[in-house]
Amino acid sequence: MANKATLHYDGRDYELPVIIGTEGEKALDIRGLRDQTGLITLDSGYGNTGACASEITFLDGEVGILRHRGYAIEDLAEHGTFMETAYLLIYGDLPTRAQYDAWIVDVTRHTLIHENLRHVYQGFPLKAHPMAILSSMLVSMSAFYQDQYNAMDRAHSDITIRRLLAKIPTIAAFSYKKSIGQPFIYPENHRSYAENLLHMLFAVPCEESNVDPVMARALDQLLILHADHEQNCSTSTVRLVGSSQANLYAAVSAACCALWGPLHGGANQAVVDMLGRIQQDGGDVKKYVELAKKKDSNFRLMGFGHRVYKIFDPRAKIIRDACDRVLKKLGIKDPMLDIATELAEAARSDDYFIERNLYPNVDFYSGVLYRALGIPTDMFTVMFAIGRMPGWIAQWKEMITSPDTRIGRPRQVYTGPPARPYVPIDKR
Ligand code: ACO
């Protein structure tokens, strides 16, 4: 395979190296392009631009493969735990039993948040969106750990990583409790990660807290499925913000804001809102498929399409099966799952969706499963953020320790007016 490409421009030939990844993906290395030719590249939306080389996640969107550090997402979801996947992503290998036990103890001892941080909740309006609270709380943590957040100090990073993983469920659960006017429920460290999260979300101080193990396992699987997805919008945000050596709390808070948008992690909430709308409108899925095809309708089938997957998102497949299993086990009949199934079938046989390779993505079924777990709609994206935290951390860690890292600073092609003289205000 050729390891060089030739660019012919303005009467001269320039040789550009071709880099080949471990799974055979090829990239034109343009790092010397501007110096040699005076040219930059233009790629809005970065559909053709690799921003880094990474050892963390491999995905092949043409055939629907997703692997973390070489392990298939299907295997991790079926046999692993979320905390094991977090360790794998951040440290590069599955932990031994001793490493795993130490990791759980290490993370779990940080589940409480500073009591002064708890008071910050009082300033938010009752109906504040939990993503607004979550991103604010994540960056607020940097105010509490100022002496231990130097991005370039390994010991600081280690403690920050543990604090973030441990505290994000507590922060998320408190924001939900705040929105419904219930007292905050403190973490119980003998519980597993997902069980503790469900406990903090749904327990009340006056009653015994029993978390259904079926629900805890389903949530743990959902978290695994969201743990990393290489250079998506929020992860690229972590890398970009982190490249300025801003602290990790600031970088993941920015990522949280990026995740919030309906074209990214906010799609899970948008899907359930859309399914509810279709249900209320009599359940005519074809009508909404037609609407999504009309460019002037401003309506898209939420949970469909993906920048990288041109086939069924493998995570959507796993969640679809989990939905069936969990709803059956819990004895829940949710008409939204029926509507989702009908909608997916209607889209699958429609030329518009076939031609554009628009398949259900991870967000299409996750909302149905979150509903079965009793999680309110506006907390869906928060659940996504909890799941994505290990990925954000792993990608940040790789970026900050890589000798190739420079501050992220894209260029542009200026298309505004040429130089013109300043006109005093009374002469305009
Ligand atoms: N419904 C209807 N049409 C769609 C949809 C959709 N959900 N998604 C894409 N299209 C159409 C576009 O209108 C466009 O059509 P055209 O070629 O006739 O102009 C074509 O498919 C390509 O779409 P783009 O927007 O150019 O694709 P892009 O890769 O930029 O966007 C995205 C990907 C944002 C995911 C898009 O498919 C979308 O908006 N989906 C709905 C939101 C969603 O589910 N987001 C979650 C993504 S997964 C995640 O972030 C966790």
Coordinates of C-alpha atoms and ligand atoms in Angstrom, one line a residue:
M1 CA 0.0 0.0 0.0
A2 CA 1.4 3.4 -1.0
N3 CA 2.6 5.4 2.0
K4 CA 2.8 8.7 0.1
A5 CA 0.3 10.8 -1.9
T6 CA 1.3 13.4 -4.4
L7 CA -0.4 16.8 -4.5
H8 CA -0.1 18.7 -7.8
Y9 CA -0.6 22.4 -7.3
D10 CA 0.4 25.5 -9.1
G11 CA 2.9 23.6 -11.3
R12 CA 4.6 21.8 -8.5
D13 CA 4.4 18.3 -6.9
Y14 CA 4.3 17.9 -3.2
E15 CA 4.6 14.6 -1.4
L16 CA 2.3 14.0 1.6
P17 CA 2.8 11.0 3.9
V18 CA -0.1 8.5 4.3
I19 CA -0.5 7.2 7.8
I20 CA -2.1 3.8 8.3
G21 CA -4.0 2.9 11.5
T22 CA -3.9 -0.6 13.1
E23 CA -7.3 -1.5 11.4
G24 CA -6.1 -0.3 8.0
E25 CA -7.7 3.2 8.0
K26 CA -5.6 5.6 5.9
A27 CA -5.0 9.3 6.5
L28 CA -3.2 11.9 4.5
D29 CA -0.8 13.6 6.8
I30 CA -1.1 17.3 6.0
R31 CA 0.8 18.7 9.0
G32 CA 3.4 20.2 6.7
L33 CA 0.9 21.3 4.1
R34 CA 0.7 25.1 4.8
D35 CA 4.5 25.4 5.3
Q36 CA 5.2 23.7 2.0
T37 CA 2.4 25.0 -0.2
G38 CA 0.7 28.0 1.6
L39 CA -2.6 26.1 1.4
I40 CA -4.8 25.1 4.3
T41 CA -7.7 22.6 4.1
L42 CA -11.4 23.5 4.5
D43 CA -13.6 20.8 6.0
S44 CA -16.7 22.2 7.8
G45 CA -18.1 19.7 10.3
Y46 CA -14.7 17.9 10.1
G47 CA -16.2 15.0 8.2
N48 CA -12.8 14.3 6.6
T49 CA -10.5 15.5 9.3
G50 CA -8.6 13.4 11.8
A51 CA -7.8 15.6 14.8
C52 CA -5.6 13.0 16.5
A53 CA -4.3 9.5 16.5
S54 CA -5.9 7.5 19.3
E55 CA -5.5 4.0 20.8
I56 CA -8.8 4.1 22.7
T57 CA -11.7 3.3 20.5
F58 CA -12.1 1.8 17.0
L59 CA -15.3 2.2 15.1
D60 CA -16.1 1.2 11.6
G61 CA -19.4 2.8 10.6
E62 CA -19.7 1.0 7.3
V63 CA -20.1 -2.4 9.0
G64 CA -21.2 -1.4 12.5
I65 CA -18.1 -2.3 14.6
L66 CA -17.4 -0.6 17.9
R67 CA -14.4 -1.7 20.0
H68 CA -12.7 -0.2 23.1
R69 CA -9.0 -1.0 23.3
G70 CA -9.7 -3.9 21.1
Y71 CA -12.7 -5.4 23.0
A72 CA -16.1 -5.6 21.2
I73 CA -18.8 -3.4 22.7
E74 CA -21.1 -6.5 22.6
D75 CA -18.7 -8.4 24.9
L76 CA -18.2 -5.5 27.3
A77 CA -22.0 -4.9 27.5
E78 CA -22.8 -8.6 28.1
H79 CA -19.9 -9.6 30.4
G80 CA -18.4 -6.5 31.8
T81 CA -19.3 -3.8 34.3
F82 CA -19.3 -0.1 33.8
M83 CA -16.5 0.5 36.2
E84 CA -14.4 -2.2 34.5
T85 CA -15.0 -0.5 31.1
A86 CA -14.1 2.9 32.7
Y87 CA -10.8 1.3 33.9
L88 CA -10.2 -0.2 30.4
L89 CA -10.8 3.1 28.6
I90 CA -8.7 5.2 31.0
Y91 CA -5.8 2.8 31.7
G92 CA -5.7 0.8 28.5
D93 CA -6.3 -2.7 29.8
L94 CA -9.0 -4.7 31.6
P95 CA -8.1 -4.7 35.3
T96 CA -7.0 -7.8 37.2
R97 CA -9.2 -8.8 40.1
A98 CA -6.8 -7.0 42.5
Q99 CA -6.7 -3.9 40.3
Y100 CA -10.5 -3.9 40.0
D101 CA -11.1 -4.1 43.7
A102 CA -8.6 -1.3 44.4
W103 CA -10.2 0.8 41.7
I104 CA -13.7 0.4 43.2
V105 CA -12.4 1.4 46.7
D106 CA -10.4 4.3 45.3
V107 CA -13.3 5.7 43.3
T108 CA -16.0 5.0 45.8
R109 CA -14.4 6.9 48.7
H110 CA -15.0 10.1 46.7
T111 CA -18.8 9.8 46.2
L112 CA -19.7 12.6 48.6
I113 CA -19.6 16.1 47.3
H114 CA -18.4 19.1 49.4
E115 CA -21.2 20.4 51.6
N116 CA -20.7 23.9 50.2
L117 CA -21.2 22.6 46.7
R118 CA -24.5 21.2 47.9
H119 CA -25.6 24.8 48.8
V120 CA -25.0 25.9 45.1
Y121 CA -28.2 23.9 44.2
Q122 CA -30.3 26.4 46.2
G123 CA -29.5 29.1 43.7
F124 CA -31.1 27.3 40.7
P125 CA -34.7 27.7 39.8
L126 CA -36.8 24.6 40.6
K127 CA -37.3 23.7 37.0
A128 CA -33.8 24.3 35.8
H129 CA -32.7 21.8 33.2
P130 CA -30.5 19.2 34.9
M131 CA -27.9 19.5 32.2
A132 CA -27.5 23.2 33.1
I133 CA -27.0 22.2 36.7
L134 CA -24.7 19.3 35.9
S135 CA -22.3 21.4 33.7
S136 CA -22.3 24.2 36.3
M137 CA -21.5 21.7 39.1
L138 CA -18.8 20.1 37.2
V139 CA -16.9 23.3 36.6
S140 CA -17.7 24.5 40.2
M141 CA -15.8 21.4 41.5
S142 CA -12.6 23.1 40.2
A143 CA -13.3 25.9 42.8
F144 CA -13.1 23.3 45.5
Y145 CA -9.9 21.5 44.4
Q146 CA -7.8 24.4 43.2
D147 CA -4.6 23.0 44.8
Q148 CA -5.0 19.7 42.9
Y149 CA -6.1 20.4 39.4
N150 CA -3.0 21.1 37.5
A151 CA -3.6 19.3 34.2
M152 CA 0.2 18.6 33.7
D153 CA 0.6 17.0 37.1
R154 CA 0.1 13.2 37.1
A155 CA -0.9 13.0 40.8
H156 CA -3.4 15.8 40.3
S157 CA -4.9 14.0 37.3
D158 CA -5.3 10.7 39.1
I159 CA -7.3 12.3 42.0
T160 CA -9.3 14.4 39.6
I161 CA -10.3 11.4 37.5
R162 CA -11.5 9.5 40.6
R163 CA -13.4 12.5 41.9
L164 CA -15.2 13.1 38.6
L165 CA -16.2 9.4 38.2
A166 CA -17.3 9.2 41.9
K167 CA -19.2 12.5 42.2
I168 CA -21.1 12.7 38.9
P169 CA -23.8 10.3 39.9
T170 CA -24.2 12.2 43.2
I171 CA -24.4 15.6 41.4
A172 CA -26.9 14.2 38.9
A173 CA -29.2 12.6 41.5
F174 CA -29.2 15.8 43.6
S175 CA -30.3 17.9 40.7
Y176 CA -33.2 15.5 40.1
K177 CA -34.2 15.6 43.8
K178 CA -34.0 19.4 43.7
S179 CA -36.4 19.5 40.7
I180 CA -39.0 17.5 42.6
G181 CA -38.5 19.1 46.0
Q182 CA -37.3 16.0 47.7
P183 CA -34.4 15.8 50.2
F184 CA -31.0 14.9 48.8
I185 CA -30.2 11.2 49.3
Y186 CA -26.5 10.6 50.1
P187 CA -24.5 7.8 48.4
E188 CA -24.1 4.4 50.0
N189 CA -20.7 3.1 49.2
H190 CA -21.5 -0.6 49.7
R191 CA -23.7 -0.4 46.6
S192 CA -22.5 -0.8 43.0
Y193 CA -22.1 2.2 40.8
A194 CA -25.5 1.9 39.0
E195 CA -27.3 0.7 42.1
N196 CA -26.0 3.7 44.0
L197 CA -27.2 6.0 41.3
L198 CA -30.7 4.5 41.3
H199 CA -30.7 4.6 45.1
M200 CA -29.8 8.3 45.2
L201 CA -32.4 9.1 42.5
F202 CA -35.4 7.2 44.0
A203 CA -34.9 6.6 47.7
V204 CA -36.6 8.8 50.3
P205 CA -35.4 9.1 53.9
C206 CA -38.6 7.8 55.4
E207 CA -38.6 4.5 53.6
E208 CA -36.3 1.5 53.1
S209 CA -34.4 1.7 49.8
N210 CA -34.5 -1.4 47.7
V211 CA -33.0 -1.2 44.2
D212 CA -34.2 -3.9 41.8
P213 CA -31.1 -5.8 40.5
V214 CA -32.7 -6.1 37.1
M215 CA -32.9 -2.3 36.9
A216 CA -29.3 -1.8 38.2
R217 CA -27.9 -4.2 35.6
A218 CA -29.9 -2.6 32.8
L219 CA -28.6 0.8 33.9
D220 CA -25.0 -0.5 34.2
Q221 CA -25.3 -1.8 30.6
L222 CA -26.6 1.5 29.3
L223 CA -23.7 3.3 30.9
I224 CA -21.2 0.8 29.3
L225 CA -22.8 1.5 25.9
H226 CA -22.3 5.2 26.2
A227 CA -18.8 5.1 27.7
D228 CA -16.9 6.3 24.6
H229 CA -17.4 6.9 20.9
E230 CA -14.1 8.4 19.7
Q231 CA -14.0 11.9 18.3
N232 CA -17.7 13.0 18.6
C233 CA -18.8 16.5 19.3
S234 CA -18.5 16.4 23.1
T235 CA -15.2 14.4 23.1
S236 CA -13.7 16.8 20.6
T237 CA -14.7 19.6 23.0
V238 CA -12.9 17.9 25.8
R239 CA -9.8 17.7 23.7
L240 CA -10.0 21.2 22.4
V241 CA -10.7 22.8 25.8
G242 CA -8.1 20.6 27.5
S243 CA -5.5 21.4 24.8
S244 CA -5.2 24.9 26.4
Q245 CA -4.2 23.0 29.6
A246 CA -7.4 24.2 31.3
N247 CA -8.2 21.9 34.2
L248 CA -10.1 18.7 33.6
Y249 CA -13.3 19.9 35.5
A250 CA -13.5 22.8 33.0
A251 CA -12.9 20.5 30.0
V252 CA -15.7 18.0 31.0
S253 CA -18.1 20.8 31.9
A254 CA -17.6 22.2 28.4
A255 CA -18.2 18.6 27.0
C256 CA -21.4 18.4 28.9
C257 CA -22.6 21.6 27.3
A258 CA -21.7 20.1 23.9
L259 CA -23.5 16.9 24.7
W260 CA -26.7 18.7 25.6
G261 CA -27.6 19.7 22.0
P262 CA -30.4 17.8 20.3
L263 CA -28.2 16.7 17.5
H264 CA -25.9 15.0 20.0
G265 CA -26.7 13.6 23.4
G266 CA -29.9 15.7 23.7
A267 CA -31.4 13.5 21.0
N268 CA -32.5 10.8 23.6
Q269 CA -34.8 13.3 25.2
A270 CA -35.9 14.6 21.8
V271 CA -36.7 11.0 20.7
V272 CA -39.1 10.4 23.6
D273 CA -40.7 13.9 23.1
M274 CA -41.2 12.9 19.4
L275 CA -42.6 9.5 20.2
G276 CA -45.0 11.1 22.7
R277 CA -46.1 13.6 20.0
I278 CA -46.7 10.7 17.5
Q279 CA -48.6 8.8 20.2
Q280 CA -50.8 11.8 21.1
D281 CA -51.5 12.4 17.4
G282 CA -53.0 8.9 17.0
G283 CA -49.8 6.9 16.3
D284 CA -49.6 7.4 12.6
V285 CA -45.9 6.8 12.1
K286 CA -46.1 7.2 8.3
K287 CA -47.2 10.8 8.6
Y288 CA -44.0 11.6 10.6
V289 CA -41.8 9.7 8.2
E290 CA -43.3 11.9 5.4
L291 CA -42.8 15.0 7.5
A292 CA -39.1 14.2 8.1
K293 CA -38.6 14.0 4.4
K294 CA -39.9 17.5 3.7
K295 CA -36.9 19.8 3.9
D296 CA -39.0 22.9 4.8
S297 CA -40.8 21.1 7.7
N298 CA -37.8 21.6 10.0
F299 CA -38.6 18.2 11.4
R300 CA -36.1 15.3 11.6
L301 CA -36.7 11.8 12.9
M302 CA -34.8 12.1 16.1
G303 CA -32.6 9.1 16.9
F304 CA -32.0 8.4 13.2
G305 CA -28.8 9.0 11.3
H306 CA -25.3 9.3 12.3
R307 CA -22.2 11.1 11.0
V308 CA -20.2 7.9 11.1
Y309 CA -22.6 4.9 11.1
K310 CA -24.0 4.1 7.7
I311 CA -25.7 1.0 9.1
F312 CA -27.5 0.1 12.3
D313 CA -25.6 1.6 15.3
P314 CA -24.4 -1.6 17.2
R315 CA -25.3 0.1 20.4
A316 CA -28.9 0.6 19.3
K317 CA -29.1 -3.1 18.5
I318 CA -28.0 -4.0 22.1
I319 CA -30.3 -1.5 23.7
R320 CA -33.2 -2.7 21.5
D321 CA -32.7 -6.3 22.8
A322 CA -32.3 -5.0 26.4
C323 CA -35.5 -3.0 26.1
D324 CA -37.5 -6.2 25.2
R325 CA -35.8 -8.2 28.0
V326 CA -36.1 -5.6 30.7
L327 CA -39.7 -4.5 30.0
K328 CA -40.7 -8.2 30.0
K329 CA -38.8 -8.9 33.3
L330 CA -40.3 -5.8 35.0
G331 CA -43.8 -6.6 33.5
I332 CA -44.0 -3.2 31.8
K333 CA -46.0 -2.6 28.6
D334 CA -44.9 0.6 27.1
P335 CA -46.8 1.7 23.9
M336 CA -43.8 4.0 23.1
L337 CA -41.7 0.9 22.3
D338 CA -44.4 -0.2 19.9
I339 CA -44.4 3.2 18.2
A340 CA -40.6 3.2 18.1
T341 CA -40.6 -0.3 16.5
E342 CA -43.2 0.8 13.9
L343 CA -41.3 4.0 13.1
A344 CA -38.0 2.1 12.7
E345 CA -39.8 -0.4 10.3
A346 CA -41.5 2.4 8.3
A347 CA -38.2 4.2 7.9
R348 CA -36.3 1.1 7.0
S349 CA -38.5 0.5 4.0
D350 CA -38.5 4.1 2.8
D351 CA -36.2 5.1 -0.1
Y352 CA -35.3 8.5 1.5
F353 CA -33.9 6.8 4.6
I354 CA -32.4 3.9 2.6
E355 CA -30.6 6.2 0.2
R356 CA -29.1 8.3 3.0
N357 CA -28.2 5.4 5.2
L358 CA -30.3 6.7 8.0
Y359 CA -30.6 4.0 10.7
P360 CA -31.6 4.2 14.4
N361 CA -28.7 5.4 16.5
V362 CA -27.9 4.8 20.2
D363 CA -30.5 7.4 21.3
F364 CA -33.4 5.9 19.5
Y365 CA -34.2 3.1 22.1
S366 CA -32.3 4.4 25.1
G367 CA -35.2 6.7 26.1
V368 CA -37.6 3.8 26.2
L369 CA -35.3 1.9 28.5
Y370 CA -34.7 5.0 30.8
R371 CA -38.5 5.3 31.1
A372 CA -38.8 1.7 32.2
L373 CA -36.2 2.5 34.9
G374 CA -38.4 5.4 36.0
I375 CA -35.9 8.1 34.9
P376 CA -37.7 11.3 33.9
T377 CA -37.2 12.6 30.4
D378 CA -35.1 15.7 31.1
M379 CA -32.6 13.5 33.0
F380 CA -31.9 11.3 29.9
T381 CA -29.0 13.4 28.7
V382 CA -27.6 13.5 32.2
M383 CA -27.5 9.7 32.2
F384 CA -25.7 9.9 28.9
A385 CA -23.1 12.3 30.5
I386 CA -22.6 9.9 33.4
G387 CA -21.9 7.1 31.0
R388 CA -19.6 9.2 28.7
M389 CA -17.5 10.5 31.6
P390 CA -14.8 7.7 31.3
G391 CA -14.5 8.3 27.6
W392 CA -14.0 12.0 28.1
I393 CA -11.4 11.3 30.8
A394 CA -9.6 8.7 28.7
Q395 CA -9.5 11.0 25.6
W396 CA -8.3 14.0 27.7
K397 CA -5.6 11.8 29.4
E398 CA -4.4 10.6 26.0
M399 CA -4.3 14.1 24.6
I400 CA -2.6 15.8 27.6
T401 CA 0.2 13.2 27.7
S402 CA 0.8 12.9 23.9
P403 CA 4.0 14.6 22.6
D404 CA 2.0 15.5 19.4
T405 CA -0.5 17.7 21.3
R406 CA -0.5 21.4 20.5
I407 CA -3.2 23.8 21.5
G408 CA -6.3 23.2 19.3
R409 CA -6.5 26.1 16.9
P410 CA -8.3 25.6 13.5
R411 CA -7.7 28.1 10.7
Q412 CA -10.3 29.7 8.4
V413 CA -10.8 31.1 5.0
Y414 CA -11.8 34.7 5.5
T415 CA -14.7 35.8 3.2
G416 CA -15.6 39.2 4.8
P417 CA -15.0 42.7 3.4
P418 CA -11.5 43.7 2.3
A419 CA -9.7 46.4 4.3
R420 CA -11.7 49.7 4.5
P421 CA -11.2 53.0 6.2
Y422 CA -12.9 53.7 9.5
V423 CA -15.9 56.0 9.2
P424 CA -16.8 58.3 12.1
I425 CA -20.2 57.5 13.6
D426 CA -21.9 60.8 12.4
K427 CA -20.7 60.1 8.8
R428 CA -22.2 56.6 8.4
Ligands
ACO1 N1 -34.3 12.7 9.7 C1 -34.5 13.1 8.4 N2 -33.5 13.4 7.5 C2 -32.2 13.3 8.0 C3 -32.0 12.9 9.3 C4 -33.1 12.6 10.2 N3 -32.9 12.2 11.4 N4 -30.7 12.8 9.5 C5 -30.1 13.2 8.4 N5 -31.1 13.5 7.4 C6 -30.8 13.8 6.0 C7 -30.4 15.3 5.9 O1 -31.5 16.1 5.7 C8 -29.5 15.2 4.7 O2 -30.4 15.1 3.5 P1 -29.9 15.7 2.1 O3 -28.7 15.0 1.7 O4 -31.1 15.5 1.2 O5 -29.6 17.2 2.4 C9 -28.8 13.8 4.8 O6 -29.7 13.0 5.6 C10 -27.5 13.9 5.5 O7 -27.7 14.5 6.8 P2 -26.6 15.5 7.5 O8 -27.3 16.4 8.4 O9 -25.8 16.1 6.4 O10 -25.7 14.4 8.2 P3 -24.7 14.7 9.4 O11 -23.7 13.6 9.4 O12 -24.2 16.1 9.3 O13 -25.6 14.7 10.7 C11 -26.9 13.8 12.6 C12 -25.7 13.6 11.5 C13 -26.7 15.2 13.3 C14 -26.8 12.7 13.6 C15 -28.2 13.8 11.8 O14 -28.4 12.5 11.2 C16 -29.4 14.1 12.7 O15 -29.7 15.3 12.8 N6 -30.1 13.1 13.3 C17 -31.1 13.4 14.3 C18 -30.6 13.8 15.6 C19 -29.9 12.6 16.3 O16 -30.5 11.5 16.4 N7 -28.7 12.8 16.9 C20 -28.0 11.8 17.7 C21 -26.8 11.3 17.0 S1 -26.0 10.1 17.9 C22 -25.2 10.9 19.2 O17 -24.8 12.0 19.0 C23 -25.1 10.2 20.4

